[in-house]
Amino acid sequence: DEMNKPKKTMIIGLDGVPLNIIQRWAADGYLPTLQRLMATGTVGQLKSAIPPTSGPSWSSFMTGMNPGKTGIYDFLYRREGTYSFPPVNASQRSGTTMWRYLSDAGYRVGVLNLPMSYPVEKINGFMVSGWMTPYAATDFIHPPELAAELQREVGNYRIYPTETFTESRRETFLKATYDLLEMRTRTAVHLARTKPWDVFMAVFFDTDRVLHQLWHYMEPEHPWRTDNEDRDWVVREYFQKVDESIARLLEYADDDTLVIVLSDHGMGRANNFIVLNNWLLDTGLLHLKKDPWTRFKEFTFRHGFTLRNVHQIADRLHLARQAEYVAGYFVDHLLKIAFLSFLDVDWNQSKAYSFGRHLGSIYVNVKGREPQGIVEPGAEYEAVRDEIERLAYDFCDPRTGRKLIGEIIRREEVYSGPHLGQAPDLILRPKEPSDIFFGLADFGHRDTVATVYRYSGMHRDYGMLIMNGPGIQPVCFGKGAVIHDVAPTVLHVMGLPVPADMDGHVLTDAFAAGYMDAFPLATLDSVAQKAAADSSEYTAEGEKEILERLRGLGYMG
């Protein structure tokens, strides 16, 4: 009967995976599980959030809302009343998650290793948080007694890998990566097999790390490559194992289960890092203090004494062997004193600054919003945005003279909601997608544009989406779906109304003819949850360690 309706939903997240590599390897017969799901189901690219990074996009995935409503724009946010940028966590996210709606309707929900889900929600079921959980956290699991069970059944359950990639340590890196995948898979299978669930989700986050660090193996013309040999197999073999993991998990998805496989963003070659704060210094939009110590630091900075170089030396000495830098290189604040940072900015002379990742996020130093803001809201603010836009279109690579900026977006063009005030004022998109803005480290590098280091692949705007199961028709929807469409689609499939404040839409194209007539869309006037009033920041130790981890992944210079 065509009008079968799924009774359960299993969602498998593959962080950072673009559709093209999956299609390529599946067509060559290497990924039989994903090949079958695509051949008999709906498949297409899935547009990520802006910026296309894990924090904002998984937040939009679980709430069905754009960052203007979730308030999550990046890994970091500006702490009120300061120019310091601590990491975000889930208690700072607004918007009600699909897990909450499902739980409240009496469904049993299981969520494993989802990034940006710490601290965990107390749902009707179980939740184990993922990336962005502090090492020392004990509250990363609900119900708490599940921790002992995982310890017993799976052994050393942990959230993070222990190795980072360098060419000389490739084997060790790959072994650690395979071990982590096996541990993850055993955990997911144990939970899917032994716990009652109506909606189950597991995320494989490490696919993102592998692609970040090994992308050059898939492209002989990558700047890191010195040979033209085919090394695609290094990455492909890992994905063959991921395909097997998916197969092991699908044994617990019966014929009444809708299966969704998705990624939160794509990935592609990384060529250059662009340090926007250096450009803002060059254009006079940002000014440094004039005291002797700052001038000395600026001198050493221009001569290459930067955070990045210290990290590279540490890498060479194998101090970076722990990918997540448990010990930390030095205390972050000491680094900020020794190196050029936002502590050296003369905010009373500065109109704009940048922080954030991947796309170029620029914030105007607004009076009444920033602690030492100088730009008046209204006409002056608009004039400054116009000035930055004009300058940005003239921004060239000092090495080659090519223009760098392809598009400049004003925040109100892409975001809407109660958190619009925290959005970047302008977002720069590079002309060439392999140019990556590198804004989490204040002034991470003396060169405004430099060749990438520490990883060879970087995010792209489109991830992937596969849907397979009762009521789903085999169809390709191209680029028509957005990450915030998944939550309303899951709620609808499970027979719940779609909250009116979700930005996403039910992906009706995926369903067979007559499905939407048989199961018409219902909506719900809803009041989204606000970020917890007592939204817990990380402890000082947890914060330092999350920042070190971002740095370990190459996110911070």
Phi, psi and omega in degrees: 000123183300326188274034171296142177242134179301142174262337181222164177226131172243124182247129178241119180262132174242098189297130169077016187260123176279154182293325189299321181288325178295315179297320182297310182288327178294317180298329179275004174087009184273339185237070188300324182293309180294324178302314181295316180299321182287320185296325185250010182228191177269138180218148177183176175278152182238116182290132183278180173285174172248118355285158183280069179233166191296322183299299180295320188287319176293329177296320178290324177302312188280340182254342186073019187236154176283162182303336176296339177260325179281332184080003180256108182252347189193188173282336185239166173214162178275121179291129182314133175078007182221175167246040175247153194231082178282166178287150177275160167218177190294339180289345178267001182272132171266167180098140180273133182279159176297331179299320181293314179300316181295315179300314183296334179274003177094001177284152176263128190236137174233131182226123185235124169065028179281124178301151177063035177242013176260136355291150187289152174277145176273088185260171176281086186147224182221154179212130175237118188285167185239219185307144185085014172270132178295146179309312189280358186298138174250347184264037181264011187218137176227132353289154187304328183290348178295334181302313181295323180296317179295321178301318182288315188277324188248338186082194188323074177289124176216162187268332190243152175285169183244000183231147172245156187279130158223153184306320184289340182247027186303314184298315179298317179300312183294320179299314180299322181293316177294320178300316181296318179298318181295317179297316178301314184295316180299322179296311182299316181295317179302313182292316181296328184279321191258345183253144174286135178210150172254323175230124183234136177225135171228137178248133169262103185279333188292342175304324179296312181297316182299315181291321175304313193269340185242012184304325183298338177292338183268353183227100181304335182268010178297142182304336179284342190278141177245357181229171177248016181293158175279110178244012179310323186302331182300316181279321183299319182298324176296316180291332173298320177293320177299318178300320177295320178300318179297318179300318180297324181286323183292346175299339181258011173251111183275188184293345179267009186256128170282127178253127177238126173244126183214161170235157186274344176191173179261199181204151178200185183296143172249126178253309188228150168258137175246124180262102188294326181296329175295318178296320178296325174295314182298325183272355180081011176280338180234137182234143175268158175295163185255007184288160186302319183296316178297319180296322177296315180297323179295320178300311181295324179298312181296337179261017168095007178272088184231166176309317184298319182292321177299319178296320181293321177297316179299320178300315183296326180277008181063021175287344184267017187299320174285111187305328187262007174049059185307315184285343185075148178291305177212173175290134186306319184294322177300321178299317182296328179287322184281331184247162176296128181209185178298342176294341184262001183278137172271093186295334180289351178244001190252130181268338186204157177210168180230141163211157180118178202230142168083292171269164182273103181266122180242133178247134175278141181277083192272134177298130179089344178252301173280149185299326177239045182294144179239347183267123180291136174300157178097227187300318183293319178303314181295322180295320179293319177298320178298317181297314180297319181298315180299312181297321185295323179292342177264000185290117183243155173291117183300340183278329188232345181082359181286146178288139188260331191260128181264324184207145177237123186250135172270145190303323184290346178283335185238345182239152172208149177132180187295343181257017179304327181300336180267356184288154171301145182287326177222146177234123180263130173257135179288151175295320184251115188299345179275000171271125186243131176280139193236081193246012184271354188244037180055271175234087191280343189204145184288332180276135179293324176231127182214157178296145182297154170220165178072334165204158192248353177237150180217162188301154172231167188290337186243122170267209184227156176216128173235134175233134183212135179148191183304133175082353182267137179255150177289114182202153176250124180257022172056240182247023190282350186254150180239151185304328180281004174278344187290316183300309178299326180295315180295316180300316181296316180300323181276006174085018179256153176290154179267122180301137184295336183272003172286140178277337183283165179236150175297134182280075188296332181298338183285340188268148180298157179306135177091345183297312183291334175289318181291326182233077186295154181289132172244144177242166187223127172287122187232158173243109185295148175294138173278160172304144183307132181301325179263033189311120189282126169281164174294154171295163182304320180292315180298322182294314181299320185287323176296318179297319177299322182292318177301320180294320180300325179278001180089009184279347191233015179090000000 
